Every structure is written in C-alpha cells, then in structure tokens.
C-alpha cells in the first residue's frame, strides 16, 4: 500500500480569483499582514501495491486527470503505508 | 516575509463525494490500484513580517475562515521567505 500526496497549484502567471477573495476576507478580518493568497488542491490517494513503482502511474494520473497542466502545476510525494 | 502552507482535509469520518468521483474516474481509466481518494485544499499565504510570531495569527485564520473545523482538519507549515 502506498499513500500518495498530490499538490495541485495554479501556475504563477495565472490569476487566482479564489485566492484574491480569501485575501480580501482576511483583510476585512484585520489580518492586513496577508500579502498574497493562492488556493490549490491537495489530494491523498491510497494505492494498492501491485509490485510496480507507482511513480509512473501517479504522474500519468496527474497529467490526465488530476491537474490541468495548461494552467496548473503539480507535485507529489509517495509514502509507503502500512498494510491494513 | 513568511510563506505559509496550509493543508485542509476532510475529517476521517466525513464522506468525501468529490474524492469518490475522482476514484471512479481513475478506475474507469483502468487505474484499478487506486483504493481511496480524499480531496482537500492547499493554500499558500505570503505574510509580511510585522515582528510577531505568525503561528498564532495563522491558527486563528484557519479556525475562523480557512477551515470548517466541524468537518475539516488543518495543518500548516511556516517558512521564512526571502524579502523581495
């Protein structure tokens, strides 16, 4: 069993209206020290160990489904999870 | 300047329909090794250094706005960012 943590973030050059809204809300709550907010996705996947290295499959999943690589970047970490 | 990474995840006991949909999509793409998917949020905040420890303020922001603590857990990491 593998536990995979996937982080999907908007590319630097892409406008993030959701982040802007969160920043505005924090400012209105007087957290004026907040200069910038970017909102992304965080996914946790549990994969069965089928004897192959999961990194290739996870990369494919990110490219094909989990991230829109035109506007988003992704990175992932694979941890060996204890079998249940 | 501080860079803060905030991870917001649904609590273990809370049903995650979005994760279920992603799992279903991955299965239909023949990634049948995927046993479970949980979808959360990932936020990056840039904070000005106002001389105080940012951890307290970030905890407050999470409790009040960024996470719904009834159904979500959160954790965060604070990194010292180079001033621009």
mmCIF file of C-alpha atoms in Angstrom:
data_model
loop_
_atom_site.group_PDB
_atom_site.id
_atom_site.type_symbol
_atom_site.label_atom_id
_atom_site.label_comp_id
_atom_site.label_asym_id
_atom_site.label_seq_id
_atom_site.Cartn_x
_atom_site.Cartn_y
_atom_site.Cartn_z
ATOM 1 C CA UNK A 1 0.000 0.000 0.000
ATOM 2 C CA UNK A 2 1.210 3.438 -0.871
ATOM 3 C CA UNK A 3 -0.063 6.757 0.364
ATOM 4 C CA UNK A 4 0.376 9.445 -2.272
ATOM 5 C CA UNK A 5 0.051 13.153 -1.542
ATOM 6 C CA UNK A 6 -0.636 15.276 -4.605
ATOM 7 C CA UNK A 7 -0.434 19.069 -4.595
ATOM 8 C CA UNK A 8 -2.005 20.944 -7.497
ATOM 9 C CA UNK A 9 -1.401 24.686 -7.715
ATOM 10 C CA UNK A 10 -2.208 27.349 -10.277
ATOM 11 C CA UNK A 11 0.789 28.401 -12.325
ATOM 12 C CA UNK A 12 2.476 31.602 -11.180
ATOM 13 C CA UNK A 13 1.241 33.580 -14.190
ATOM 14 C CA UNK A 14 -2.418 32.566 -13.795
ATOM 15 C CA UNK A 15 -4.791 34.888 -11.948
ATOM 16 C CA UNK A 16 -6.293 33.309 -8.828
ATOM 17 C CA UNK A 17 -9.672 34.926 -8.072
ATOM 18 C CA UNK A 18 -10.410 32.442 -5.282
ATOM 19 C CA UNK A 19 -7.135 33.367 -3.593
ATOM 20 C CA UNK A 20 -7.990 37.044 -4.072
ATOM 21 C CA UNK A 21 -11.340 36.506 -2.363
ATOM 22 C CA UNK A 22 -9.700 34.751 0.583
ATOM 23 C CA UNK A 23 -7.147 37.561 0.858
ATOM 24 C CA UNK A 24 -9.953 40.163 0.838
ATOM 25 C CA UNK A 25 -11.805 38.261 3.555
ATOM 26 C CA UNK A 26 -8.669 38.036 5.707
ATOM 27 C CA UNK A 27 -8.038 41.762 5.269
ATOM 28 C CA UNK A 28 -11.606 42.558 6.321
ATOM 29 C CA UNK A 29 -10.925 40.449 9.440
ATOM 30 C CA UNK A 30 -7.914 42.771 10.061
ATOM 31 C CA UNK A 31 -5.221 40.285 9.066
ATOM 32 C CA UNK A 32 -3.644 43.021 6.989
ATOM 33 C CA UNK A 33 -0.238 41.317 7.089
ATOM 34 C CA UNK A 34 -1.510 38.903 4.409
ATOM 35 C CA UNK A 35 0.084 39.967 1.128
ATOM 36 C CA UNK A 36 -0.947 37.156 -1.149
ATOM 37 C CA UNK A 37 -3.059 34.006 -1.106
ATOM 38 C CA UNK A 38 -3.025 31.225 -3.661
ATOM 39 C CA UNK A 39 -5.544 28.400 -3.467
ATOM 40 C CA UNK A 40 -4.797 24.937 -4.774
ATOM 41 C CA UNK A 41 -5.886 21.339 -4.353
ATOM 42 C CA UNK A 42 -4.493 18.676 -2.119
ATOM 43 C CA UNK A 43 -5.292 15.023 -2.806
ATOM 44 C CA UNK A 44 -4.469 11.900 -0.852
ATOM 45 C CA UNK A 45 -4.522 8.648 -2.798
ATOM 46 C CA UNK A 46 -4.220 5.169 -1.362
ATOM 47 C CA UNK A 47 -2.766 2.754 -3.915
ATOM 48 C CA UNK A 48 -2.512 -0.997 -3.757
ATOM 49 C CA UNK A 49 0.988 -2.323 -4.145
ATOM 50 C CA UNK A 50 0.911 -4.248 -7.419
ATOM 51 C CA UNK A 51 4.678 -4.772 -7.471
ATOM 52 C CA UNK A 52 5.399 -1.874 -9.823
ATOM 53 C CA UNK A 53 6.837 1.504 -8.964
ATOM 54 C CA UNK A 54 3.775 3.751 -8.503
ATOM 55 C CA UNK A 55 5.535 6.978 -9.540
ATOM 56 C CA UNK A 56 4.902 6.475 -13.260
ATOM 57 C CA UNK A 57 1.209 5.751 -12.775
ATOM 58 C CA UNK A 58 0.760 8.715 -10.430
ATOM 59 C CA UNK A 59 2.457 11.023 -12.920
ATOM 60 C CA UNK A 60 0.039 9.799 -15.615
ATOM 61 C CA UNK A 61 -2.977 10.299 -13.323
ATOM 62 C CA UNK A 62 -1.847 13.863 -12.642
ATOM 63 C CA UNK A 63 -1.286 14.661 -16.309
ATOM 64 C CA UNK A 64 -4.519 13.081 -17.498
ATOM 65 C CA UNK A 65 -6.997 13.848 -14.742
ATOM 66 C CA UNK A 66 -5.880 15.458 -11.505
ATOM 67 C CA UNK A 67 -4.212 18.585 -12.881
ATOM 68 C CA UNK A 68 -4.930 20.766 -15.867
ATOM 69 C CA UNK A 69 -1.349 21.199 -16.965
ATOM 70 C CA UNK A 70 -2.176 24.196 -19.141
ATOM 71 C CA UNK A 71 -2.857 26.332 -16.081
ATOM 72 C CA UNK A 72 -1.737 24.166 -13.160
ATOM 73 C CA UNK A 73 1.450 22.709 -11.762
ATOM 74 C CA UNK A 74 1.543 19.565 -9.669
ATOM 75 C CA UNK A 75 3.936 17.719 -7.449
ATOM 76 C CA UNK A 76 3.529 14.555 -5.433
ATOM 77 C CA UNK A 77 5.096 12.552 -2.636
ATOM 78 C CA UNK A 78 4.800 8.789 -2.305
ATOM 79 C CA UNK A 79 4.908 7.217 1.129
ATOM 80 C CA UNK A 80 4.927 3.530 1.884
ATOM 81 C CA UNK A 81 1.841 2.963 4.030
ATOM 82 C CA UNK A 82 1.457 0.048 6.417
ATOM 83 C CA UNK A 83 -0.836 -2.640 5.023
ATOM 84 C CA UNK A 84 -4.110 -2.880 6.921
ATOM 85 C CA UNK B 1 8.156 37.749 4.829
ATOM 86 C CA UNK B 2 6.767 34.358 5.630
ATOM 87 C CA UNK B 3 5.443 31.744 3.276
ATOM 88 C CA UNK B 4 2.748 29.658 4.928
ATOM 89 C CA UNK B 5 1.463 26.387 3.500
ATOM 90 C CA UNK B 6 -1.959 25.375 4.798
ATOM 91 C CA UNK B 7 -3.468 21.935 4.208
ATOM 92 C CA UNK B 8 -7.183 21.494 4.841
ATOM 93 C CA UNK B 9 -8.591 17.978 4.717
ATOM 94 C CA UNK B 10 -11.960 16.458 5.468
ATOM 95 C CA UNK B 11 -12.066 14.608 8.773
ATOM 96 C CA UNK B 12 -11.674 10.853 8.540
ATOM 97 C CA UNK B 13 -15.316 10.185 9.442
ATOM 98 C CA UNK B 14 -16.740 12.584 6.832
ATOM 99 C CA UNK B 15 -17.876 11.214 3.481
ATOM 100 C CA UNK B 16 -15.931 12.676 0.531
ATOM 101 C CA UNK B 17 -18.104 12.554 -2.613
ATOM 102 C CA UNK B 18 -15.552 14.538 -4.631
ATOM 103 C CA UNK B 19 -12.864 12.005 -3.737
ATOM 104 C CA UNK B 20 -15.269 9.213 -4.653
ATOM 105 C CA UNK B 21 -15.851 10.797 -8.067
ATOM 106 C CA UNK B 22 -12.099 11.097 -8.695
ATOM 107 C CA UNK B 23 -11.632 7.458 -7.651
ATOM 108 C CA UNK B 24 -14.395 6.397 -10.029
ATOM 109 C CA UNK B 25 -12.819 8.346 -12.879
ATOM 110 C CA UNK B 26 -9.399 6.806 -12.196
ATOM 111 C CA UNK B 27 -10.932 3.312 -12.140
ATOM 112 C CA UNK B 28 -12.639 3.968 -15.463
ATOM 113 C CA UNK B 29 -9.201 4.941 -16.815
ATOM 114 C CA UNK B 30 -8.009 1.490 -15.598
ATOM 115 C CA UNK B 31 -6.038 2.698 -12.610
ATOM 116 C CA UNK B 32 -7.711 -0.006 -10.569
ATOM 117 C CA UNK B 33 -4.921 0.020 -7.979
ATOM 118 C CA UNK B 34 -6.453 3.187 -6.526
ATOM 119 C CA UNK B 35 -8.230 2.180 -3.320
ATOM 120 C CA UNK B 36 -9.179 5.540 -1.908
ATOM 121 C CA UNK B 37 -9.036 9.227 -2.816
ATOM 122 C CA UNK B 38 -9.586 12.152 -0.456
ATOM 123 C CA UNK B 39 -9.707 15.683 -1.808
ATOM 124 C CA UNK B 40 -8.669 18.676 0.270
ATOM 125 C CA UNK B 41 -7.474 22.232 -0.115
ATOM 126 C CA UNK B 42 -3.974 23.576 -0.227
ATOM 127 C CA UNK B 43 -3.355 27.271 0.376
ATOM 128 C CA UNK B 44 -0.186 29.308 0.158
ATOM 129 C CA UNK B 45 -0.162 32.568 2.097
ATOM 130 C CA UNK B 46 2.507 35.247 1.933
ATOM 131 C CA UNK B 47 2.644 37.229 5.176
ATOM 132 C CA UNK B 48 4.513 40.411 5.946
ATOM 133 C CA UNK B 49 6.866 40.144 8.863
ATOM 134 C CA UNK B 50 5.392 42.500 11.466
ATOM 135 C CA UNK B 51 7.775 41.368 14.197
ATOM 136 C CA UNK B 52 5.344 38.919 15.794
ATOM 137 C CA UNK B 53 5.346 35.165 15.538
ATOM 138 C CA UNK B 54 2.906 34.385 12.685
ATOM 139 C CA UNK B 55 1.841 30.975 14.042
ATOM 140 C CA UNK B 56 -0.862 32.381 16.321
ATOM 141 C CA UNK B 57 -2.396 34.518 13.581
ATOM 142 C CA UNK B 58 -2.320 31.647 11.071
ATOM 143 C CA UNK B 59 -4.025 29.346 13.569
ATOM 144 C CA UNK B 60 -6.759 31.970 14.031
ATOM 145 C CA UNK B 61 -7.179 32.404 10.252
ATOM 146 C CA UNK B 62 -7.594 28.630 9.875
ATOM 147 C CA UNK B 63 -10.113 28.366 12.707
ATOM 148 C CA UNK B 64 -12.150 31.385 11.621
ATOM 149 C CA UNK B 65 -12.047 31.252 7.827
ATOM 150 C CA UNK B 66 -9.851 28.752 6.027
ATOM 151 C CA UNK B 67 -11.153 25.523 7.551
ATOM 152 C CA UNK B 68 -14.567 24.471 8.765
ATOM 153 C CA UNK B 69 -13.391 22.727 11.910
ATOM 154 C CA UNK B 70 -16.678 20.853 12.315
ATOM 155 C CA UNK B 71 -15.883 18.697 9.301
ATOM 156 C CA UNK B 72 -12.293 19.580 8.401
ATOM 157 C CA UNK B 73 -8.839 19.244 9.881
ATOM 158 C CA UNK B 74 -5.997 21.587 9.065
ATOM 159 C CA UNK B 75 -2.267 21.794 9.476
ATOM 160 C CA UNK B 76 0.221 24.386 8.364
ATOM 161 C CA UNK B 77 3.923 24.962 7.850
ATOM 162 C CA UNK B 78 5.598 28.352 8.115
ATOM 163 C CA UNK B 79 8.686 29.062 6.059
ATOM 164 C CA UNK B 80 10.802 32.159 6.251
ATOM 165 C CA UNK B 81 10.721 33.621 2.736
ATOM 166 C CA UNK B 82 13.397 35.921 1.388
ATOM 167 C CA UNK B 83 12.255 39.556 1.334
ATOM 168 C CA UNK B 84 11.725 40.828 -2.178
#
